[in-house]
Structure formats: structure tokens, C-alpha cells
Amino acid sequence: MSGGGNKKKPTKAQGWEEAGSEFYQESYPTDGEFDALQRDVNPKHLATLLPSKQTRAAATIRPRTNDNRTIRRQTSSRSRRDSTVHRRASTAADVQVSMLPDLSENLSNEQTTWEEIMQIKAMPVPMSQKKEMKAKILNEPNLRLQGYEQLNWKRRKIWRHFASRLKEFNTKLELWKNSLKRIEGHFGTGVVAYFIFLKYLLFLNLFIFLIIFLFIILPTLLVNLNDDSEQNVTETDNVVLDLIQGTGFMERSILFYGFYSNQTFNYTINETVMYYNFPLAYVCIAVLYFGVSLMSIVKSAANGFKDRVIEGEGQFYQYCNLIFGGWDFCIHNERSAGIKHKAIFNEIRACLEIERLVEMKQNRTKNEKTRLIIIRIIVNIIVLGTLAGCGCAIYYALMFSKEKQKTALENNEADFLLFIYGFIPSITIVCSNVLVPFLLKYLVTFEKYNPTFVIRITLMRTVLLRLASIFTLYASLVEITEDDNITCWETFVGQQIYKLVLTDFATHILLTFFINFPRALVARHVKNSFVRMVGEQSFDLPKHVLDVVYLQTLCWLGCFYAPLLSVMSFVIFFLLFYIKKFACLVNSQPSSTIYRASRSNSMFMIVLLISFVAAVIPMAYSFSEVRPSPSCGPFRHLHSVWYEVESTFYSTPNWVQDIISFLTTAGFAVPVFLILFLLLYYFKAVNSANRQMVIVLKNQLVLEGHDKQFLLERLSKFMKQQQEHQKRLRQIDVLQDGDTNISSN
Amino acid sequence: MGNKLLTFTEQQLENYQDCTFFTRKEILRRLRVHKKFREIRPDLVPKRMRQNEQVTIRVPLEDVVEKLPELRENPFKQRICEVFSRDGKGNLSFEDILDLLSVFSEQAPRDIKVYYAFKIYDFDNDRHIGTEDLDSALVLLMRQELSPEDRQQIIEKVIEEADVDGDGKLSFMEFEHVITRAPDFLSTFHIRI
């Protein structure tokens, strides 16, 4: 194993070396060096002669020998000192330094020259040497490519040129680049990851808006059909109240579901009649935007998943990661740098603390353990109870609001009262979202988990709270519409969600500018330490992530019932960036917990995915089970939304129907499941075998290390012996000489 | 287009584009590397570098660590300058700074970053990260807020985690092995300009 490169060399025809370390040459000590060693025999000094310790960076591309001009490693013998080793390019993801072993062509052409030049970048040598290398490559005569290869090469060159221009153009267009840089300089990469996440959601919403606009809104606007739907008649006299509540003229507008027709438009192009089945388009667009959102989330999550797998599998080198990857090289603000130092200090102290906690945990007596388990169960019950309580509160708030609105209408009370009653459910939800997390934070201190787990479980509970509130709202809405006789329940649902979005956004503005900003000002200018403690805030990342994800969930839920909600959420996200930026830069101090970019990203994506699933389930249920209103919207007269898709399906040609029905039969599904299961089992087995292999190889490496030490010591002992022997021989010689001298004299 | 003709020759820009991870437009316009370099010592750095000035003119270490905003707050700034300078003492020429920024840019692949990170953390240049190197790194990182016993404990833990062949210090291969499993390295080891 040690010096493994040695054994491989004679077997490879071209002399390729697959040493593990990329940039380091191997070189073998010459006899001269051995002689030098004779005088000073020290195992440590000997060790420096080992091939693996001779590190000389890959300095030059091999000058091509006279007989052939391919770049390859020269066969090494003990006398050659400056041979270079390059690792073969393995993965496409990282740029590897590899010289292509050109077996067939002896001459270089433009393409290989260009590729070699591109690889100079990744060499860890100073710039002047790179320039020399480039000059050397360029000075070699190279052929022009002929025929087909030339076309290929030209095409690639043009494509590359175009791609680099495109990249340049993109960086010019990049949104909010300066803001991101400022935030990064002050707060580090973890917080910037949040804002990048916000940007990603913004573009997702833009996409949703575009497809809704193109396929649903635009046709409706273009075809000005006379609409015979009946609408709810809730109207106030005040335009502003109407605007905020979504009643009155807003209700009959394009914002809500009730406006859209259920007819199939037909239009003629060149005397062929084309049909545009509007209801089908409506439901297909909904499915499309859910599908695209899911794919985009999964793709982003998969990018971070690779890192997590490496992190979770085998070992996570906690201390090394902290020391070597802890300092964020982006920070260039003095205050942030000071805080970052403190943050790293806190984290290291926390690590040491965790070690002590683990020890303590092992030393816990049985009594303490059972007591802790009981406490944890109680806390969990309390948390669940709180969530249930919130759900009930929302339900009753909705009922109460409905009742009050009904009586207020009958008694013809002031519009303003109606307005208040209409907003009661939204306010309840928002209040519970703001207040319950404090309770959760207080409760979790009793459970005595370690700090990372505390963060995770608090986050999970808060996510559960928000989703529970959405679920309850949805369920109560369904119930209301079944009880009462609202003529157009989808519009009603759309209105509720619209109001909720507005309330949430208004709360953000209120909290950021009118509550937290004065707090921060006070904390900055008043020297009292108690006031400081109350006033200073840190940028609590999980809370802000949840805000954003909550809005996105509402958007997903609401776009079916209020298509224009997509453009609203686009605008809201755009403004939210600036609001959050203000909250971050002006209101908050850099927090003393380090948020790591990698862990942050995976946290965002997991929370988003959970919310997505929570949004899809009610939608799927309402598509298939709930009956659409008979008098308004694209799906009137049908007994479920999905029915439209079904009827279209049945009108497709027979062979399509046959294929799809075959796909759903047991004859197809069972073998597919079996195969998937077998694949899963196979990969799991390979995975665990690899893990075992890693442990075995690691042990072997350690043993080899010991072997090496042992051999070095023996070698040095032996050399010492030799030295002694030589010395004695020389002494004897000298004495003999002396004797002969004396005898000759 | 005016800038281009004034400060560098076409050939130089071509070389820089090929030898770093930046495009020529980035070097000139967006990043303004030459401007930053000039701001460190306006008296030393000329406006035009059409001949050999990018190699010959060097800015001393003390000025770089004070005036270059990207490095000013970095605890390892001195070591970074030493690694990237040709004379090993930290005096940087224009090409050295360009090299530095290129390695720390986002487009640089992981391998080259790992290589330079190893050199930076190897304070005594013995091609190993030993206990003294780790101690110096910790002192710089913590600004001496940790007691020596704590530092010793942490160093022991690091060596325990990363050292495989049992020689009590980290060689490049061990370092690389550990760093590829550190998920934050790639995102923190970069300077945004």
C-alpha cells in the first residue's frame, strides 16, 4: 500500500501514474542524497526522503521529447528527478488537471492546444510560470484540423464564445448583486443564502404568474364573453374597503375564480376551427405549476443533498470543519469580523460543552433518565395541545366572523364593522403565528436536548403550527360552504386567502418598521443594559424562512381560486426582499450563532418541500372530492374538477386510453414496484459494503503508518551500525598508518 | 473601451484571461483589480502597466494588509500574502494579487483551493500542518480568547480526527481528505469582489 505508485509503474505501458495526490510529484532520492544521509542518521530526516513526502508542485508541462509530441509522463527511473504526475480527469464536476494521453495522434492540433491552455488555469503555480507554460504550448507547431473535425471544432469555439458572452450578460443583469454583497460582508454566507433563497422563490413566482397569465388570463381577456354566472352579492360602499377585502367590484373582477367562464372557445385560423377548452386549460395549468414547483425544489434540494450525504455518512469532521472552514473570507467589515470571531469562539466552546454534556448524559442515573423522559412526553403533549388549541381558535374565529357578518348585514350596520368582522380569522392566524413560537422556545428548555437538536425541533414545531393553521382554515372553509348557501364558494375561499396574504404582508411591514426599528434605535442610543437586552435583536433565520415559506404556501393554495394572486405574490416577494434587508442590516445585530450556508440551504429546501406537500394535499382533495359551485367558474355543472380531465381523457383515441389504463393495472404496477424495491435493496447493500470498506481501509492505512515508522527506525539503526563500523575501520586504518609511519621512521 | 488600451496591452489581457478564472471584462470593469492595486500605494503603482511592471513592482506587506479591503479583516491575511508572493515575504505584485483573487473566486475549482488552503495553514512551510501550525491558526482565529489548555484540547481533537498515519501532524493528503468532507469549506473560502 505504501508507495503504491511504485508497483504500478512497470505495468503501465505509457508510464501513467495514478497517484492519489493531484499536484504533487513523486521523485525518488538519488544516490547522492543517500550519501549525504550517511553523516546524519535520524529517522525523521530519513522520512523526508520518502516519495510521498517529496512534494514539488507540478511545475511544468513536460517538454515534448523529440520523437513524439504527446504529453505523457516520462518513465521514471531513480535518476530522473523532475517527473510530473497528473491525475486522470475523473469527474466532470471539478476541473481536473489531466493531460490527455494521445495514443493515436502524435501531433497536437488546435483543439488539444486549446484544451491544454484551458487547463493551465487550474494549476497551483504562480502567474509567471503559467505564462511560460502557455507560451511554450503556443510555440509548438500545431496542425490545423481537417474536414469534419474542423467543423466540429469551429462549432465548439463559437458555442463557447457565445456561452461566455451570455454569462457576462447574465452577471450584468443579476438582480440585487450589491445588496447581497453588503449583507454577506456584514453577516456572512449563511444569511446571504437566505436572501438567495428569497430570490429563487421570486423567480418561481414569476414563472407561475407567466404561465397563468398566458393561458388563463389572456384568453379570458381577449374573448369578451358575456358571463352568465351568478355571483355572491356582498358589497360595501367604500371602494377602499372593497379593495382590501376583495368584495364588491373586486369580487366580480378577474382576480377571483368566479369570473372565469366554462366555455370552450373556438376561433378560426385559415378556415380551420381551433378549440381552446378553457376549463381543461385551467386545471392543467394548476397541475403544471405544482409540477414545475416540485421539480425545481427537488433539483435544488438534490444539489445540497450530495453534501449532506457526505456529511452524514462516515464521519463528520467537526473540529476540522470549524477551524479550516470556519472563518468566512468574505467578511470585510470590522464590526462583523469581531462578531464572527466571537461566533466561532462560541461555537468551539459549544462543541467542548457538548462533549461534556455527552459525558454527563452517560453518567445520568436511571432515575434522572426516567424523569427526563416523562418531562419530554409532557412537553410534547403540551405542544400538541397548543397546536390543537390554535386550530380550534381559528375554526371558532371563522364561525364567529361568519355569524357576525350575517347579523351585521341583516341589521345593516356600518361597513367598517363588517370589515373588522371579515378580518377576524386572518388576524387570529397571524397572532398565533407570532405568539406561539415564544411559548415553544420556552418549553424546549425543559427538554434538555443538545443545541443543534433544539434548533431543529423548534423549527419542526413551528412549521407544524403554521401548516396546522392553514389546514384548519381550509377545512373550516369547506365546512362553511357546505353549510351555508353561498353561491360561489370558490370565490369565498379566494377572498379568505387574499385577505390572509394581505394581513400577513401588512404585519411584516408593521413589525419591521414600526416595532423593531424603534427597538433597534433605542438599543443603539440608550446605554442602559436592560433596555439593550430588550431592544437588541438578532436576525433569527428560521423565523424569517418560515415567513417566506408561509407566503409561498398561501400563494400555491390560492392561485387556483384567485389567479391574480400569483402577480400579487410576485410583487410581495419583491418588496419583501427590501423589508427583510432592512430588518437584517438596520434592525439586527449579527447573531452569535453561526449559520452555515450548506446547512441553511438544505433546511430551506426541506421546509419548502414540507409546505409544498401540505399545499398539494388539500388541493388534490378538493379537485377530486369537492363539488364545484353550480353557478360560477369554469367548472360549474360538473360534479368534480377532475371530471373535466376525465372526460377529455375519454375523448382521446382508443389506443391512448388503452395504454394509460394498462399503466394503472396491477399487471404493470406490481412488477414495477418489485423492480424498484430490488434496486433500493441493492443500493442499500452496496452502500453498507462501502462503509465497511472505508473502515477496513482506514485501519489498513494506520497499520501501514506504523509499518513505515518501524522500518524507518530499523533503517536508521542499521545505518548507525554501519557508521560505527566504518568509523572503527577508519580508526584502525589510521592506527595502522601511524604504526607504519613510526615503523618506517 | 478606453480603459483597456491605457492600462494593459492586448496580449497581457489575453494572457490574464487564459491564466486566471476571470474574463478580461471582469478584470477591467467589474473587478477593477488594477484600481484596487493602485489604491494600496498610489505612489508606487503606475497607471499603465504595459511593460513589465506587473511583475516588477511590488507593494509591501504592511500596506497590503492595511489597505486592501477584502483582506483587511481576515485573520490570516499575513499568511495569505506570504503564500502568494513570489519572494515569500509577502510583498505582492500585480500578478500576485490577480492570482490571489483568481484562486479565491467562485469559479475556481475545489482542488486548487484546497492546495492553497493547505499552504496558508502551514505556517512553518514544512509541508505538514503540525501542532504549532494549528496553535498559530487558533490564536489568529480566536484572538487569544481561548486558554492554552482549551487550545491544546482542540488541537488534540483535530489531530485525532484527521491524522491517519499516526505521525501526529497532517500531510496534504490527510488535509484534503478532511476538507472534502467539510461542507462549508467551498463557500467560506472565497472572496467576493
mmCIF file of N, CA, C and O in Angstrom, chain A residues 506-565:
data_model
loop_
_atom_site.group_PDB
_atom_site.id
_atom_site.type_symbol
_atom_site.label_atom_id
_atom_site.label_comp_id
_atom_site.label_asym_id
_atom_site.label_seq_id
_atom_site.Cartn_x
_atom_site.Cartn_y
_atom_site.Cartn_z
ATOM 1 N N ALA A 506 -49.009 42.998 5.655
ATOM 2 C CA ALA A 506 -49.114 44.213 6.455
ATOM 3 C C ALA A 506 -48.452 44.018 7.809
ATOM 4 O O ALA A 506 -47.803 44.940 8.338
ATOM 5 N N THR A 507 -48.593 42.808 8.373
ATOM 6 C CA THR A 507 -47.951 42.545 9.657
ATOM 7 C C THR A 507 -46.440 42.644 9.542
ATOM 8 O O THR A 507 -45.773 43.190 10.432
ATOM 9 N N HIS A 508 -45.895 42.106 8.447
ATOM 10 C CA HIS A 508 -44.451 42.210 8.270
ATOM 11 C C HIS A 508 -44.000 43.650 8.268
ATOM 12 O O HIS A 508 -43.028 44.031 8.928
ATOM 13 N N ILE A 509 -44.722 44.462 7.490
ATOM 14 C CA ILE A 509 -44.323 45.878 7.399
ATOM 15 C C ILE A 509 -44.419 46.531 8.771
ATOM 16 O O ILE A 509 -43.516 47.244 9.221
ATOM 17 N N LEU A 510 -45.539 46.233 9.442
ATOM 18 C CA LEU A 510 -45.749 46.830 10.761
ATOM 19 C C LEU A 510 -44.635 46.445 11.719
ATOM 20 O O LEU A 510 -44.016 47.285 12.372
ATOM 21 N N LEU A 511 -44.382 45.140 11.792
ATOM 22 C CA LEU A 511 -43.386 44.675 12.738
ATOM 23 C C LEU A 511 -42.006 45.239 12.419
ATOM 24 O O LEU A 511 -41.281 45.675 13.304
ATOM 25 N N THR A 512 -41.646 45.211 11.137
ATOM 26 C CA THR A 512 -40.284 45.628 10.801
ATOM 27 C C THR A 512 -40.091 47.111 11.024
ATOM 28 O O THR A 512 -39.114 47.536 11.636
ATOM 29 N N PHE A 513 -41.025 47.919 10.510
ATOM 30 C CA PHE A 513 -40.746 49.347 10.538
ATOM 31 C C PHE A 513 -41.240 50.036 11.785
ATOM 32 O O PHE A 513 -40.665 51.023 12.219
ATOM 33 N N PHE A 514 -42.331 49.530 12.361
ATOM 34 C CA PHE A 514 -42.890 50.310 13.453
ATOM 35 C C PHE A 514 -42.645 49.708 14.824
ATOM 36 O O PHE A 514 -42.899 50.353 15.809
ATOM 37 N N ILE A 515 -42.192 48.490 14.885
ATOM 38 C CA ILE A 515 -41.910 47.915 16.194
ATOM 39 C C ILE A 515 -40.434 47.612 16.344
ATOM 40 O O ILE A 515 -39.795 48.041 17.301
ATOM 41 N N ASN A 516 -39.858 46.919 15.354
ATOM 42 C CA ASN A 516 -38.468 46.521 15.535
ATOM 43 C C ASN A 516 -37.498 47.655 15.282
ATOM 44 O O ASN A 516 -36.430 47.709 15.866
ATOM 45 N N PHE A 517 -37.856 48.538 14.397
ATOM 46 C CA PHE A 517 -36.952 49.642 14.100
ATOM 47 C C PHE A 517 -36.785 50.572 15.293
ATOM 48 O O PHE A 517 -35.665 50.920 15.670
ATOM 49 N N PRO A 518 -37.876 50.998 15.941
ATOM 50 C CA PRO A 518 -37.676 51.797 17.148
ATOM 51 C C PRO A 518 -36.902 51.049 18.224
ATOM 52 O O PRO A 518 -36.058 51.620 18.902
ATOM 53 N N ARG A 519 -37.197 49.738 18.345
ATOM 54 C CA ARG A 519 -36.453 48.935 19.323
ATOM 55 C C ARG A 519 -34.960 49.018 19.054
ATOM 56 O O ARG A 519 -34.147 49.200 19.957
ATOM 57 N N ALA A 520 -34.601 48.862 17.771
ATOM 58 C CA ALA A 520 -33.172 48.876 17.436
ATOM 59 C C ALA A 520 -32.569 50.257 17.694
ATOM 60 O O ALA A 520 -31.453 50.377 18.190
ATOM 61 N N LEU A 521 -33.315 51.294 17.344
ATOM 62 C CA LEU A 521 -32.811 52.652 17.583
ATOM 63 C C LEU A 521 -32.563 52.883 19.057
ATOM 64 O O LEU A 521 -31.533 53.413 19.469
ATOM 65 N N VAL A 522 -33.564 52.482 19.845
ATOM 66 C CA VAL A 522 -33.440 52.671 21.284
ATOM 67 C C VAL A 522 -32.231 51.918 21.802
ATOM 68 O O VAL A 522 -31.424 52.439 22.567
ATOM 69 N N ALA A 523 -32.087 50.667 21.365
ATOM 70 C CA ALA A 523 -30.977 49.855 21.869
ATOM 71 C C ALA A 523 -29.641 50.460 21.487
ATOM 72 O O ALA A 523 -28.661 50.340 22.208
ATOM 73 N N ARG A 524 -29.612 51.121 20.323
ATOM 74 C CA ARG A 524 -28.328 51.646 19.894
ATOM 75 C C ARG A 524 -27.935 52.902 20.658
ATOM 76 O O ARG A 524 -26.782 53.178 20.897
ATOM 77 N N HIS A 525 -28.947 53.710 21.029
ATOM 78 C CA HIS A 525 -28.583 55.001 21.588
ATOM 79 C C HIS A 525 -28.699 55.084 23.095
ATOM 80 O O HIS A 525 -28.147 55.984 23.710
ATOM 81 N N VAL A 526 -29.429 54.178 23.691
ATOM 82 C CA VAL A 526 -29.552 54.230 25.153
ATOM 83 C C VAL A 526 -28.534 53.300 25.755
ATOM 84 O O VAL A 526 -28.346 52.173 25.297
ATOM 85 N N LYS A 527 -27.888 53.734 26.808
ATOM 86 C CA LYS A 527 -26.787 52.938 27.329
ATOM 87 C C LYS A 527 -27.210 51.963 28.404
ATOM 88 O O LYS A 527 -26.420 51.187 28.880
ATOM 89 N N ASN A 528 -28.454 51.986 28.795
ATOM 90 C CA ASN A 528 -28.921 51.107 29.850
ATOM 91 C C ASN A 528 -28.880 49.661 29.373
ATOM 92 O O ASN A 528 -29.348 49.341 28.297
ATOM 93 N N SER A 529 -28.343 48.779 30.197
ATOM 94 C CA SER A 529 -28.148 47.407 29.722
ATOM 95 C C SER A 529 -29.448 46.641 29.636
ATOM 96 O O SER A 529 -29.606 45.767 28.796
ATOM 97 N N PHE A 530 -30.428 46.960 30.499
ATOM 98 C CA PHE A 530 -31.705 46.257 30.425
ATOM 99 C C PHE A 530 -32.417 46.606 29.124
ATOM 100 O O PHE A 530 -32.959 45.760 28.425
ATOM 101 N N VAL A 531 -32.387 47.886 28.817
ATOM 102 C CA VAL A 531 -33.015 48.325 27.569
ATOM 103 C C VAL A 531 -32.327 47.680 26.377
ATOM 104 O O VAL A 531 -32.963 47.244 25.414
ATOM 105 N N ARG A 532 -30.995 47.590 26.507
ATOM 106 C CA ARG A 532 -30.233 46.929 25.437
ATOM 107 C C ARG A 532 -30.743 45.523 25.217
ATOM 108 O O ARG A 532 -30.936 45.068 24.100
ATOM 109 N N MET A 533 -30.951 44.822 26.329
ATOM 110 C CA MET A 533 -31.315 43.420 26.206
ATOM 111 C C MET A 533 -32.664 43.267 25.523
ATOM 112 O O MET A 533 -32.873 42.379 24.727
ATOM 113 N N VAL A 534 -33.583 44.178 25.870
ATOM 114 C CA VAL A 534 -34.894 44.097 25.257
ATOM 115 C C VAL A 534 -34.822 44.510 23.790
ATOM 116 O O VAL A 534 -35.481 43.933 22.931
ATOM 117 N N GLY A 535 -34.003 45.518 23.540
ATOM 118 C CA GLY A 535 -34.051 46.120 22.213
ATOM 119 C C GLY A 535 -33.240 45.421 21.156
ATOM 120 O O GLY A 535 -33.576 45.448 19.988
ATOM 121 N N GLU A 536 -32.170 44.776 21.572
ATOM 122 C CA GLU A 536 -31.313 44.204 20.542
ATOM 123 C C GLU A 536 -31.911 42.936 19.977
ATOM 124 O O GLU A 536 -32.371 42.080 20.709
ATOM 125 N N GLN A 537 -31.868 42.862 18.663
ATOM 126 C CA GLN A 537 -32.397 41.651 18.064
ATOM 127 C C GLN A 537 -31.337 41.058 17.169
ATOM 128 O O GLN A 537 -30.495 41.758 16.653
ATOM 129 N N SER A 538 -31.433 39.776 17.009
ATOM 130 C CA SER A 538 -30.566 39.147 16.026
ATOM 131 C C SER A 538 -31.433 38.658 14.874
ATOM 132 O O SER A 538 -32.630 38.503 15.022
ATOM 133 N N PHE A 539 -30.815 38.430 13.760
ATOM 134 C CA PHE A 539 -31.562 38.028 12.578
ATOM 135 C C PHE A 539 -31.849 36.535 12.690
ATOM 136 O O PHE A 539 -31.053 35.703 12.274
ATOM 137 N N ASP A 540 -33.022 36.227 13.258
ATOM 138 C CA ASP A 540 -33.349 34.849 13.554
ATOM 139 C C ASP A 540 -33.736 34.136 12.270
ATOM 140 O O ASP A 540 -34.867 34.281 11.775
ATOM 141 N N LEU A 541 -32.822 33.387 11.732
ATOM 142 C CA LEU A 541 -33.015 32.855 10.386
ATOM 143 C C LEU A 541 -34.223 31.941 10.247
ATOM 144 O O LEU A 541 -34.992 32.106 9.304
ATOM 145 N N PRO A 542 -34.444 30.958 11.140
ATOM 146 C CA PRO A 542 -35.602 30.085 10.942
ATOM 147 C C PRO A 542 -36.917 30.847 10.872
ATOM 148 O O PRO A 542 -37.786 30.530 10.056
ATOM 149 N N LYS A 543 -37.051 31.884 11.704
ATOM 150 C CA LYS A 543 -38.314 32.608 11.699
ATOM 151 C C LYS A 543 -38.546 33.266 10.339
ATOM 152 O O LYS A 543 -39.637 33.190 9.768
ATOM 153 N N HIS A 544 -37.508 33.867 9.803
ATOM 154 C CA HIS A 544 -37.692 34.565 8.526
ATOM 155 C C HIS A 544 -37.929 33.599 7.393
ATOM 156 O O HIS A 544 -38.688 33.885 6.468
ATOM 157 N N VAL A 545 -37.271 32.433 7.488
ATOM 158 C CA VAL A 545 -37.512 31.420 6.460
ATOM 159 C C VAL A 545 -38.971 31.008 6.470
ATOM 160 O O VAL A 545 -39.610 30.891 5.427
ATOM 161 N N LEU A 546 -39.501 30.824 7.694
ATOM 162 C CA LEU A 546 -40.885 30.402 7.780
ATOM 163 C C LEU A 546 -41.834 31.455 7.241
ATOM 164 O O LEU A 546 -42.835 31.118 6.611
ATOM 165 N N ASP A 547 -41.515 32.728 7.493
ATOM 166 C CA ASP A 547 -42.364 33.787 6.938
ATOM 167 C C ASP A 547 -42.497 33.628 5.438
ATOM 168 O O ASP A 547 -43.588 33.658 4.871
ATOM 169 N N VAL A 548 -41.342 33.486 4.816
ATOM 170 C CA VAL A 548 -41.315 33.448 3.358
ATOM 171 C C VAL A 548 -42.007 32.203 2.826
ATOM 172 O O VAL A 548 -42.803 32.260 1.883
ATOM 173 N N VAL A 549 -41.714 31.071 3.482
ATOM 174 C CA VAL A 549 -42.300 29.817 3.007
ATOM 175 C C VAL A 549 -43.808 29.820 3.208
ATOM 176 O O VAL A 549 -44.559 29.306 2.374
ATOM 177 N N TYR A 550 -44.251 30.462 4.289
ATOM 178 C CA TYR A 550 -45.687 30.549 4.553
ATOM 179 C C TYR A 550 -46.391 31.308 3.445
ATOM 180 O O TYR A 550 -47.425 30.892 2.927
ATOM 181 N N LEU A 551 -45.800 32.441 3.046
ATOM 182 C CA LEU A 551 -46.386 33.216 1.960
ATOM 183 C C LEU A 551 -46.444 32.396 0.678
ATOM 184 O O LEU A 551 -47.419 32.440 -0.063
ATOM 185 N N GLN A 552 -45.373 31.648 0.436
ATOM 186 C CA GLN A 552 -45.343 30.853 -0.780
ATOM 187 C C GLN A 552 -46.417 29.769 -0.755
ATOM 188 O O GLN A 552 -47.054 29.481 -1.755
ATOM 189 N N THR A 553 -46.619 29.155 0.430
ATOM 190 C CA THR A 553 -47.659 28.130 0.543
ATOM 191 C C THR A 553 -49.034 28.720 0.263
ATOM 192 O O THR A 553 -49.846 28.129 -0.450
ATOM 193 N N LEU A 554 -49.267 29.904 0.823
ATOM 194 C CA LEU A 554 -50.549 30.556 0.576
ATOM 195 C C LEU A 554 -50.735 30.825 -0.913
ATOM 196 O O LEU A 554 -51.822 30.653 -1.460
ATOM 197 N N CYS A 555 -49.641 31.227 -1.534
ATOM 198 C CA CYS A 555 -49.723 31.501 -2.967
ATOM 199 C C CYS A 555 -50.094 30.229 -3.734
ATOM 200 O O CYS A 555 -50.962 30.244 -4.601
ATOM 201 N N TRP A 556 -49.422 29.123 -3.391
ATOM 202 C CA TRP A 556 -49.743 27.870 -4.075
ATOM 203 C C TRP A 556 -51.197 27.477 -3.893
ATOM 204 O O TRP A 556 -51.861 27.050 -4.820
ATOM 205 N N LEU A 557 -51.658 27.609 -2.644
ATOM 206 C CA LEU A 557 -53.044 27.230 -2.372
ATOM 207 C C LEU A 557 -54.007 28.147 -3.091
ATOM 208 O O LEU A 557 -55.034 27.725 -3.596
ATOM 209 N N GLY A 558 -53.650 29.430 -3.096
ATOM 210 C CA GLY A 558 -54.628 30.410 -3.537
ATOM 211 C C GLY A 558 -54.704 30.611 -5.032
ATOM 212 O O GLY A 558 -55.711 31.086 -5.536
ATOM 213 N N CYS A 559 -53.645 30.233 -5.759
ATOM 214 C CA CYS A 559 -53.640 30.561 -7.183
ATOM 215 C C CYS A 559 -54.762 29.888 -7.945
ATOM 216 O O CYS A 559 -55.164 30.375 -8.998
ATOM 217 N N PHE A 560 -55.235 28.770 -7.447
ATOM 218 C CA PHE A 560 -56.333 28.132 -8.154
ATOM 219 C C PHE A 560 -57.608 28.933 -7.996
ATOM 220 O O PHE A 560 -58.421 29.022 -8.918
ATOM 221 N N TYR A 561 -57.805 29.523 -6.809
ATOM 222 C CA TYR A 561 -59.052 30.230 -6.552
ATOM 223 C C TYR A 561 -58.979 31.696 -6.877
ATOM 224 O O TYR A 561 -59.995 32.364 -6.988
ATOM 225 N N ALA A 562 -57.786 32.204 -6.985
ATOM 226 C CA ALA A 562 -57.626 33.630 -7.299
ATOM 227 C C ALA A 562 -56.401 33.751 -8.178
ATOM 228 O O ALA A 562 -55.308 33.981 -7.692
ATOM 229 N N PRO A 563 -56.559 33.591 -9.479
ATOM 230 C CA PRO A 563 -55.380 33.520 -10.340
ATOM 231 C C PRO A 563 -54.457 34.722 -10.264
ATOM 232 O O PRO A 563 -53.256 34.586 -10.429
ATOM 233 N N LEU A 564 -55.017 35.885 -10.007
ATOM 234 C CA LEU A 564 -54.124 37.034 -9.971
ATOM 235 C C LEU A 564 -53.274 37.079 -8.708
ATOM 236 O O LEU A 564 -52.426 37.951 -8.570
ATOM 237 N N LEU A 565 -53.535 36.153 -7.790
ATOM 238 C CA LEU A 565 -52.715 36.100 -6.588
ATOM 239 C C LEU A 565 -51.251 35.869 -6.941
ATOM 240 O O LEU A 565 -50.350 36.249 -6.198
#
